[in-house]
PDB file of C-alpha atoms in Angstrom:
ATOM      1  CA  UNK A   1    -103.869 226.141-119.133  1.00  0.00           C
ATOM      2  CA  UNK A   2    -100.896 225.645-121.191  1.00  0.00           C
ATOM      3  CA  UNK A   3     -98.134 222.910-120.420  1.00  0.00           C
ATOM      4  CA  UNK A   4     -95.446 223.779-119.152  1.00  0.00           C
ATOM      5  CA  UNK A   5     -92.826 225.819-120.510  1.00  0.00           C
ATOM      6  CA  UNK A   6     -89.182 224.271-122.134  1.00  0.00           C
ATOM      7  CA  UNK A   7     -91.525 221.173-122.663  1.00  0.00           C
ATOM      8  CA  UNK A   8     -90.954 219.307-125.919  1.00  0.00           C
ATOM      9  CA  UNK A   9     -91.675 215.392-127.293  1.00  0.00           C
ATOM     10  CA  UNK A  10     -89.004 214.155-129.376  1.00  0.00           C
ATOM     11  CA  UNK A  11     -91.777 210.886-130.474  1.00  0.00           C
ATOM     12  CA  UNK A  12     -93.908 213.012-132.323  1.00  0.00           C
ATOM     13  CA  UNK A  13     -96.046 210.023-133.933  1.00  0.00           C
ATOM     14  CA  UNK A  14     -97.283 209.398-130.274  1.00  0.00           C
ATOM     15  CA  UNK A  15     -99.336 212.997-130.378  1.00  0.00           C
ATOM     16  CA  UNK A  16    -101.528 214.334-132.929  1.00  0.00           C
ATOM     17  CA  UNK A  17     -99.727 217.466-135.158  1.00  0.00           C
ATOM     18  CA  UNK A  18     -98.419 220.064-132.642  1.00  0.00           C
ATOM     19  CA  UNK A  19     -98.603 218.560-130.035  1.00  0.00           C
ATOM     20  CA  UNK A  20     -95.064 218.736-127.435  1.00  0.00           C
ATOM     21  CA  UNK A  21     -94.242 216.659-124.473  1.00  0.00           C
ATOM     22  CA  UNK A  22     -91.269 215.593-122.786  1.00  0.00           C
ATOM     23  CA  UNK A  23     -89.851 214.507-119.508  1.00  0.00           C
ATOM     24  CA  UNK A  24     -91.198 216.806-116.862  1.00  0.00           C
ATOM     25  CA  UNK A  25     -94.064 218.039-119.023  1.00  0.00           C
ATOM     26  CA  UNK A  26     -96.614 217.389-116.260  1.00  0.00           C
ATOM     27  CA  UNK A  27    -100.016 218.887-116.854  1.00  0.00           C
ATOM     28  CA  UNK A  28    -101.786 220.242-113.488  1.00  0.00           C
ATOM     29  CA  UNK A  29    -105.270 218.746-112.692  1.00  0.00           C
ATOM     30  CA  UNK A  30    -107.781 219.671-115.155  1.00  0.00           C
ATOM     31  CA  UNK A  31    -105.885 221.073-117.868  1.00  0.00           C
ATOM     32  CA  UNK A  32    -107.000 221.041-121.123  1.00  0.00           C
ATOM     33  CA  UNK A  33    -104.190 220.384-123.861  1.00  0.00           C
ATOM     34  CA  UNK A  34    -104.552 222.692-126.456  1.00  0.00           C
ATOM     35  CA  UNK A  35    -105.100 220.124-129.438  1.00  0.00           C
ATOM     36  CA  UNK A  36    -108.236 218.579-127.763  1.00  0.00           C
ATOM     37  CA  UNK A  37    -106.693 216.206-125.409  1.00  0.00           C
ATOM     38  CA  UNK A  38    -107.898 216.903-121.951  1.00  0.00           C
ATOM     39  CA  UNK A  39    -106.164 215.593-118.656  1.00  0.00           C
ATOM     40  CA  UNK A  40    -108.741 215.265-116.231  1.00  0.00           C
ATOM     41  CA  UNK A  41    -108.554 216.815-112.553  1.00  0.00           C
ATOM     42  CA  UNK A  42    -106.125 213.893-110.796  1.00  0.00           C
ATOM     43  CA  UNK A  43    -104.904 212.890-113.468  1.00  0.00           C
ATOM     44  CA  UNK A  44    -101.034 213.571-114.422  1.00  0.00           C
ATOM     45  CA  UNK A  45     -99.324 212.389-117.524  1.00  0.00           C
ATOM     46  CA  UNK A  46     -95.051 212.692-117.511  1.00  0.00           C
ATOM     47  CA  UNK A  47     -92.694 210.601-119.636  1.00  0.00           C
ATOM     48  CA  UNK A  48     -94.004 207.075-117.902  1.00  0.00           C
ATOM     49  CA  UNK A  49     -97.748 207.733-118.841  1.00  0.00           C
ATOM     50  CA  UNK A  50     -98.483 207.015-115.214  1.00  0.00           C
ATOM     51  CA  UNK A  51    -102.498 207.051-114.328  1.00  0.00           C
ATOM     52  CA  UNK A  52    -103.270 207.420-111.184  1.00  0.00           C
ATOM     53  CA  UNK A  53    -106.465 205.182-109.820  1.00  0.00           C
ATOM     54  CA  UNK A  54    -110.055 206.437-110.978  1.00  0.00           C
ATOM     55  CA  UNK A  55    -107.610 208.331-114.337  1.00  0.00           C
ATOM     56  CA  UNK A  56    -109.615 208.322-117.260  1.00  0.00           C
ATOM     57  CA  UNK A  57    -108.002 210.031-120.394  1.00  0.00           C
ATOM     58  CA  UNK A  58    -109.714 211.587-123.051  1.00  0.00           C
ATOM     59  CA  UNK A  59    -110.028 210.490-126.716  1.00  0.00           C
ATOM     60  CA  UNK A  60    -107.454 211.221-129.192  1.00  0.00           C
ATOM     61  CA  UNK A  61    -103.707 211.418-127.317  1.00  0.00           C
ATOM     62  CA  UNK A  62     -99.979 209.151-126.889  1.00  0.00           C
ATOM     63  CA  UNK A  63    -102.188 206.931-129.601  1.00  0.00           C
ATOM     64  CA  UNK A  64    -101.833 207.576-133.315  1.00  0.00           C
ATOM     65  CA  UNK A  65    -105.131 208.636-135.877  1.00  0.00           C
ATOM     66  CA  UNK A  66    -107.558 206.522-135.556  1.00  0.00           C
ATOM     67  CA  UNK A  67    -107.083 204.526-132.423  1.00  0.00           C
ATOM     68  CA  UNK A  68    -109.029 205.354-129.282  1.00  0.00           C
ATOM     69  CA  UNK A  69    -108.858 204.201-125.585  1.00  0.00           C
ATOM     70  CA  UNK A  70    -112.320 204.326-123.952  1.00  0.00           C
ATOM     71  CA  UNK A  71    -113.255 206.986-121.710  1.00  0.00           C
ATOM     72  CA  UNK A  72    -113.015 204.664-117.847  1.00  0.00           C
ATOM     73  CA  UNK A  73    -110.544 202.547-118.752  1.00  0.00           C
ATOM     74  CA  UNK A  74    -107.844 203.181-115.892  1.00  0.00           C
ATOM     75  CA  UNK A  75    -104.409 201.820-115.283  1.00  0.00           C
ATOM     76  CA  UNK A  76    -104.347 200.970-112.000  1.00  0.00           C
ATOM     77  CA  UNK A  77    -101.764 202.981-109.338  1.00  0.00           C
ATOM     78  CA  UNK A  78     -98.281 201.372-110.332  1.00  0.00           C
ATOM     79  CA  UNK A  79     -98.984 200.178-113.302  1.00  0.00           C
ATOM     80  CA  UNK A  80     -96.828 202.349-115.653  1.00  0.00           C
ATOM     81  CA  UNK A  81     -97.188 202.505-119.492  1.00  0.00           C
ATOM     82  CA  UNK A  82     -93.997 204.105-121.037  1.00  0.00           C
ATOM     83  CA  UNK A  83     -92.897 205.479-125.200  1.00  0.00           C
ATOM     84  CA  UNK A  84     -92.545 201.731-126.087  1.00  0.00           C
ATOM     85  CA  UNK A  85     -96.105 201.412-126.251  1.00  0.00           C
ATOM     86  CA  UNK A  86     -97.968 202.554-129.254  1.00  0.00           C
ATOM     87  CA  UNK A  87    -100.981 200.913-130.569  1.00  0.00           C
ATOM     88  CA  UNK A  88    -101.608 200.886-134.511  1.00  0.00           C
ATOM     89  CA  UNK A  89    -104.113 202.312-136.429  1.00  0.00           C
ATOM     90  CA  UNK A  90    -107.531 200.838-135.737  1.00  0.00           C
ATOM     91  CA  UNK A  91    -106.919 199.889-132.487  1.00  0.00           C
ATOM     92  CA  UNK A  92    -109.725 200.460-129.692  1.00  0.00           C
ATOM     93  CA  UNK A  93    -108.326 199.886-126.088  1.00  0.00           C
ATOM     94  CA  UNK A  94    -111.354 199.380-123.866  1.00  0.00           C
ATOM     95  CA  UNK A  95    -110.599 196.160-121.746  1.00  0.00           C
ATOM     96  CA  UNK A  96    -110.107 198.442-118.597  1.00  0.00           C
ATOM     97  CA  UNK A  97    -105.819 197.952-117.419  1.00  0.00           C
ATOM     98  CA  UNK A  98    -104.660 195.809-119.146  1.00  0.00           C
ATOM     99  CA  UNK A  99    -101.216 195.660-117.177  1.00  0.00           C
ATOM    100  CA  UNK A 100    -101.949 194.555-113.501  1.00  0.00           C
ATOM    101  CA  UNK A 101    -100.554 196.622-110.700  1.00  0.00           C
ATOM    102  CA  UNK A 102     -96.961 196.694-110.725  1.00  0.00           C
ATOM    103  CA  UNK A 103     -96.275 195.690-114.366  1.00  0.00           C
ATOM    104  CA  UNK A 104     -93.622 197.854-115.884  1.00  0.00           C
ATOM    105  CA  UNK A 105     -93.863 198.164-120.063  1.00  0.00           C
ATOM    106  CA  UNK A 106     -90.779 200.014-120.933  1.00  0.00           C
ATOM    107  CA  UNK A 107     -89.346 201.264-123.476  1.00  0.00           C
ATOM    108  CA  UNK A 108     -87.566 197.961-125.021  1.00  0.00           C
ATOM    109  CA  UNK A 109     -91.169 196.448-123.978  1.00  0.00           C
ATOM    110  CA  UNK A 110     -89.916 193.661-121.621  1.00  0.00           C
ATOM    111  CA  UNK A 111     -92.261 192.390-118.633  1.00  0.00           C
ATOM    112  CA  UNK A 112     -91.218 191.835-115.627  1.00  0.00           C
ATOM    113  CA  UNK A 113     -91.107 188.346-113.859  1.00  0.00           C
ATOM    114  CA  UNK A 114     -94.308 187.495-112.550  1.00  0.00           C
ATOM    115  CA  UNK A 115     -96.484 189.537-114.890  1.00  0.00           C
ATOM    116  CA  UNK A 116     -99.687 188.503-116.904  1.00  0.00           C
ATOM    117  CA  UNK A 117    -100.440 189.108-120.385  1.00  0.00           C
ATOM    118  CA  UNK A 118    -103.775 189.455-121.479  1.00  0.00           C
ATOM    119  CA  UNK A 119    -106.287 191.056-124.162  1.00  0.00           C
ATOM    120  CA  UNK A 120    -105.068 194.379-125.723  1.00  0.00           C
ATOM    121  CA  UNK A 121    -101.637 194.091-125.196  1.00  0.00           C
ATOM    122  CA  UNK A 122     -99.836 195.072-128.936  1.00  0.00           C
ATOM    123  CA  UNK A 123     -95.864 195.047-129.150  1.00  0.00           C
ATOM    124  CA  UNK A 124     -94.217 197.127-131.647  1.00  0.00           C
ATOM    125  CA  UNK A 125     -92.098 195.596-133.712  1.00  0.00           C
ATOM    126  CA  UNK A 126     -88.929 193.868-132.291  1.00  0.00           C
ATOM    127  CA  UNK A 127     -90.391 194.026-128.858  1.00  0.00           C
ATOM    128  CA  UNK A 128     -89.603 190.849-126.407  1.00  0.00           C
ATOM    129  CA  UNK A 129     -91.727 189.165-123.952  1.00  0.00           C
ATOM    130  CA  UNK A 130     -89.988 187.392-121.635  1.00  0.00           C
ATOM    131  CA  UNK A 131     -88.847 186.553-117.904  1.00  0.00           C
ATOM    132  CA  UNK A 132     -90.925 184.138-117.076  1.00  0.00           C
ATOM    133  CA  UNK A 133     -93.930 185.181-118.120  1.00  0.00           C
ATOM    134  CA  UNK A 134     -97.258 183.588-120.072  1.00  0.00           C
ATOM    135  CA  UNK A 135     -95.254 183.433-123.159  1.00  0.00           C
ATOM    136  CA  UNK A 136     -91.809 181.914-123.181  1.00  0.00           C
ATOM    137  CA  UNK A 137     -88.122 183.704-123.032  1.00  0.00           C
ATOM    138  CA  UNK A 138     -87.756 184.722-126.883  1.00  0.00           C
ATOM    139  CA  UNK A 139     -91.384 184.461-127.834  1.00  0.00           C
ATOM    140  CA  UNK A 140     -91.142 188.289-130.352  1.00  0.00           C
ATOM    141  CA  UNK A 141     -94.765 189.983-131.153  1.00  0.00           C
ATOM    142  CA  UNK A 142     -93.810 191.753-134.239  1.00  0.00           C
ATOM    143  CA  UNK A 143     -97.707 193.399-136.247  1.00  0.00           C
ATOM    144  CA  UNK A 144     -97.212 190.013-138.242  1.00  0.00           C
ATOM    145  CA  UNK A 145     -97.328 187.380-135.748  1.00  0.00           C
ATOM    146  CA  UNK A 146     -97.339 187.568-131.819  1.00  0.00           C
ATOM    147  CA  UNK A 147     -94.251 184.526-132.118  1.00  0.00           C
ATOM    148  CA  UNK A 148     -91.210 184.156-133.459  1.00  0.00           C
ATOM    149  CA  UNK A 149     -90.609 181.164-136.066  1.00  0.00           C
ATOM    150  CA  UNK A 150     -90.759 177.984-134.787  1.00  0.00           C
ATOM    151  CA  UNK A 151     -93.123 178.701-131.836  1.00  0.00           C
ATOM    152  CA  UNK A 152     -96.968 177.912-132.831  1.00  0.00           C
ATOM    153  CA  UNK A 153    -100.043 179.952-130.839  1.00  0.00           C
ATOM    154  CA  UNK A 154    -103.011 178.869-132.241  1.00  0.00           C
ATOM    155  CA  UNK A 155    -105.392 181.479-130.919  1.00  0.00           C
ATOM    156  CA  UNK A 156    -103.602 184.364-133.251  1.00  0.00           C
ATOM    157  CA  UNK A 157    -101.284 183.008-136.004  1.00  0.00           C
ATOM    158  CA  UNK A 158    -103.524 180.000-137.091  1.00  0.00           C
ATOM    159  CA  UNK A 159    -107.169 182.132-137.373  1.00  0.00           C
ATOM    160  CA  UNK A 160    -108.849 181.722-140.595  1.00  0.00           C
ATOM    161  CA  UNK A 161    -108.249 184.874-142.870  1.00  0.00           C
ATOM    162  CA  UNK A 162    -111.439 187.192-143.092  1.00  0.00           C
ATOM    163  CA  UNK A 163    -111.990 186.889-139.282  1.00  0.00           C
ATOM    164  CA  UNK A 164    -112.420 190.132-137.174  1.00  0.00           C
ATOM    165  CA  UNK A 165    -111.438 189.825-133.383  1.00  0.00           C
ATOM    166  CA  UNK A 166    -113.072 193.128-131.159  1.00  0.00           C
ATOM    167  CA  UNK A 167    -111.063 192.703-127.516  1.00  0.00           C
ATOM    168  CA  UNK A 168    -108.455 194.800-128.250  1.00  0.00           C
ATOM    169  CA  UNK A 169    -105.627 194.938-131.056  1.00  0.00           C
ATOM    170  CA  UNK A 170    -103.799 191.929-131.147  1.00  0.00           C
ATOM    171  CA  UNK A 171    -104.216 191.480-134.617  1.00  0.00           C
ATOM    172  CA  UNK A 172    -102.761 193.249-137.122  1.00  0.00           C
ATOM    173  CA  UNK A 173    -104.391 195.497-139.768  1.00  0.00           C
ATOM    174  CA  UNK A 174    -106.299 193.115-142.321  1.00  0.00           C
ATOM    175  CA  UNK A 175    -106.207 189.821-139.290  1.00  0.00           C
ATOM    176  CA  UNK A 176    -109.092 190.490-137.243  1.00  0.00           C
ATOM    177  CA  UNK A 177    -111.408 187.810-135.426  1.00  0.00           C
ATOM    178  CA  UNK A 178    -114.887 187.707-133.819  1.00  0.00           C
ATOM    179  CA  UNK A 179    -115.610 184.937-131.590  1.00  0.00           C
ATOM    180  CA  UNK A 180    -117.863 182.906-134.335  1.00  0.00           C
ATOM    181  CA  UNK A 181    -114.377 182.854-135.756  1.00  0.00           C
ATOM    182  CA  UNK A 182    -112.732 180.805-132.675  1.00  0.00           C
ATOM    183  CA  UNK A 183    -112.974 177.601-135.158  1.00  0.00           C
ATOM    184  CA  UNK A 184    -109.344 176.954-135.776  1.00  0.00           C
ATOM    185  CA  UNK A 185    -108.579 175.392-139.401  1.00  0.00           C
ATOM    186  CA  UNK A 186    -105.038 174.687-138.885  1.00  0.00           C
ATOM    187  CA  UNK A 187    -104.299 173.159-135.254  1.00  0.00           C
ATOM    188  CA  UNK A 188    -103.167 170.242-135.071  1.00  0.00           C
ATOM    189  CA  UNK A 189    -104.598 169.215-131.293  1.00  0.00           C
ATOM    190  CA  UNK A 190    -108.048 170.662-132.492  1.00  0.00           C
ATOM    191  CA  UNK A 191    -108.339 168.610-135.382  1.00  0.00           C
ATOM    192  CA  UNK A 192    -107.588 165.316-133.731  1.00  0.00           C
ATOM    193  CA  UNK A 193    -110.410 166.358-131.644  1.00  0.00           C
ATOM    194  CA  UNK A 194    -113.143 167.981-133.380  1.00  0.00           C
ATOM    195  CA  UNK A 195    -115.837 167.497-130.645  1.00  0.00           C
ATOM    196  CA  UNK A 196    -113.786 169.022-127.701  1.00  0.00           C
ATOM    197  CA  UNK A 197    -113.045 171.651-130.170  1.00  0.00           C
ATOM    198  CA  UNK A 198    -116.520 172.592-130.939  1.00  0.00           C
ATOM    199  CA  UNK A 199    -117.541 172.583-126.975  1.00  0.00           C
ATOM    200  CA  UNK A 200    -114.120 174.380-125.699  1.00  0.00           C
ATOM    201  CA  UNK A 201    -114.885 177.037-128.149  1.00  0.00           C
ATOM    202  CA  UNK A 202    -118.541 177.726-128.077  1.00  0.00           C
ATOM    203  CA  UNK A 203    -118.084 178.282-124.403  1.00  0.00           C
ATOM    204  CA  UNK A 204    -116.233 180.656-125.195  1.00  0.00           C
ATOM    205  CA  UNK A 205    -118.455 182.467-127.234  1.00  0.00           C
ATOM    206  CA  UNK A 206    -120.792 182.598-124.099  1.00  0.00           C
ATOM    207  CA  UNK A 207    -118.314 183.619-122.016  1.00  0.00           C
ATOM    208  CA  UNK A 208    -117.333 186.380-123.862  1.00  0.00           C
ATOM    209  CA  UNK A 209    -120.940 188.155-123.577  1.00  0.00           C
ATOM    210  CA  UNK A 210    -119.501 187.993-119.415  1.00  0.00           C
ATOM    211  CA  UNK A 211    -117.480 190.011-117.636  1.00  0.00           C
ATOM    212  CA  UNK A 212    -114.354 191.378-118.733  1.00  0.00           C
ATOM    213  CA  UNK A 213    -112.663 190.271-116.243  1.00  0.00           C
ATOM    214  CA  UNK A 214    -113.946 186.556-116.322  1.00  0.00           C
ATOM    215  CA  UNK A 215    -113.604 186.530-119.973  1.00  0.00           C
ATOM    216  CA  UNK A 216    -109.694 187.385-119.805  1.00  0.00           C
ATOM    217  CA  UNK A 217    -109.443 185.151-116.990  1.00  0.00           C
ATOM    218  CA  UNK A 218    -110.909 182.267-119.180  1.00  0.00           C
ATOM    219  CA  UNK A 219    -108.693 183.463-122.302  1.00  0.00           C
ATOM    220  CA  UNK A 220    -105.548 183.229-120.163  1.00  0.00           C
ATOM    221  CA  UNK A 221    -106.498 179.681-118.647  1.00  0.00           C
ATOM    222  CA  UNK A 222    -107.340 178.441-121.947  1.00  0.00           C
ATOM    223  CA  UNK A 223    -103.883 179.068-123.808  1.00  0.00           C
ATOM    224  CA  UNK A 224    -101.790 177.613-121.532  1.00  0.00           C
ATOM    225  CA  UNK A 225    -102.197 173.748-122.597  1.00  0.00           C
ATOM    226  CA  UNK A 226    -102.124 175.297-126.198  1.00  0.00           C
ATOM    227  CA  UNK A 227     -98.520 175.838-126.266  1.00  0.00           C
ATOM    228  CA  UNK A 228     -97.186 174.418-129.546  1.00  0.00           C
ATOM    229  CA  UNK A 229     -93.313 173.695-130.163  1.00  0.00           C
TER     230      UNK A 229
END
């Protein structure tokens, strides 16, 4: 079944060659997009990118070549993901919702107050998280570091280079990280403790065999007390 007609997508780096979308572009239940990108039955796709519950969405559309989102992984009812949100090349997206119900990422990529940030979440350039959540007002992701100047996070802009880093795509192209690579060289509350250091993060590594949702519950504990100013 074809989408609908007068339907165009300004953002064509979003879709694969071809492809048109725009604002009330809503594709009935199991319609099959004509470049290979099927909507499955319940599921609806309009400007916001809103999944409903028990949505999965097929391989290969809204993310550009070479980055794929994992057949079950489902934005839960509310959460809505809007043009802002483009992941870069390479990226896999497979940590189920990433967003919890509720959270908003619009198109100037700003979180609401109260929201959680955890694995998989990329920022395009110039993109702000702020209000309150994880990361403090002006903290900027830009595909070089996830914070501005001045504001240290140990777990991405102090990894060793060489390390690859599968939950998500935090890390830019060339910056990835495993988790034999959790061994910070550079932080400064590490190093004055390098026995703490090795436990923390080899619990970690354990951990990370888990549950997803354990794991990025243990992730999110973890960086709070490893703020640095």
């Amino acid at each position: 079944m074809p989408h609908l007609s007068g339907c165009t997508f300004p953002l064509g780096c979003i879709y694969p060659t071809g492809c048109t979308y725009s604002l009330r572009c809503i594709y009935p239940s199991g319609c099959t997009y004509s470049l290979g990108c099927i909507y499955p039955s319940g599921c609806t796709y309009s400007l916001g990118c809103i999944y409903p519950r028990g949505c999965t969405y097929s391989l290969g559309c809204i993310y550009p070549s070479g980055c794929t989102y994992s057949l079950g992984c489902i934005y839960p009812t509310g959460c809505t993901y809007s043009l802002g949100c483009i992941y870069p090349t390479g990226c896999t997206y497979s940590l189920g919702c990433i967003y919890p119900t509720g959270c908003t990422y619009s198109l100037r990529c700003i979180y609401p107050s109260g929201c959680t940030y955890s694995l998989g979440c990329i920022y395009p350039s110039g993109c702000t998280y702020s209000l309150g959540c994880i990361y403090p007002t002006g903290c900027t992701y830009s595909l070089g570091c996830i914070y501005s100047s001045g504001y240290t996070y140990p777990l991405r802009c102090m990894y060793p280079s060489g390390c690859t880093y599968p939950l998500g795509c935090i890390y830019p192209s060339g910056c990835t990280h495993p988790p034999l690579c959790l061994v910070l060289q550079d932080s400064p509350i590490l190093q004055a403790a390098p026995i703490l250091q090795n436990a923390i993060f080899f619990q970690l590594h354990l951990l990370f065999r888990q549950s997803t949702s354990f794991r990025q519950h243990l992730v999110l504990r973890f960086q709070l007390p490893l703020r640095l100013h």
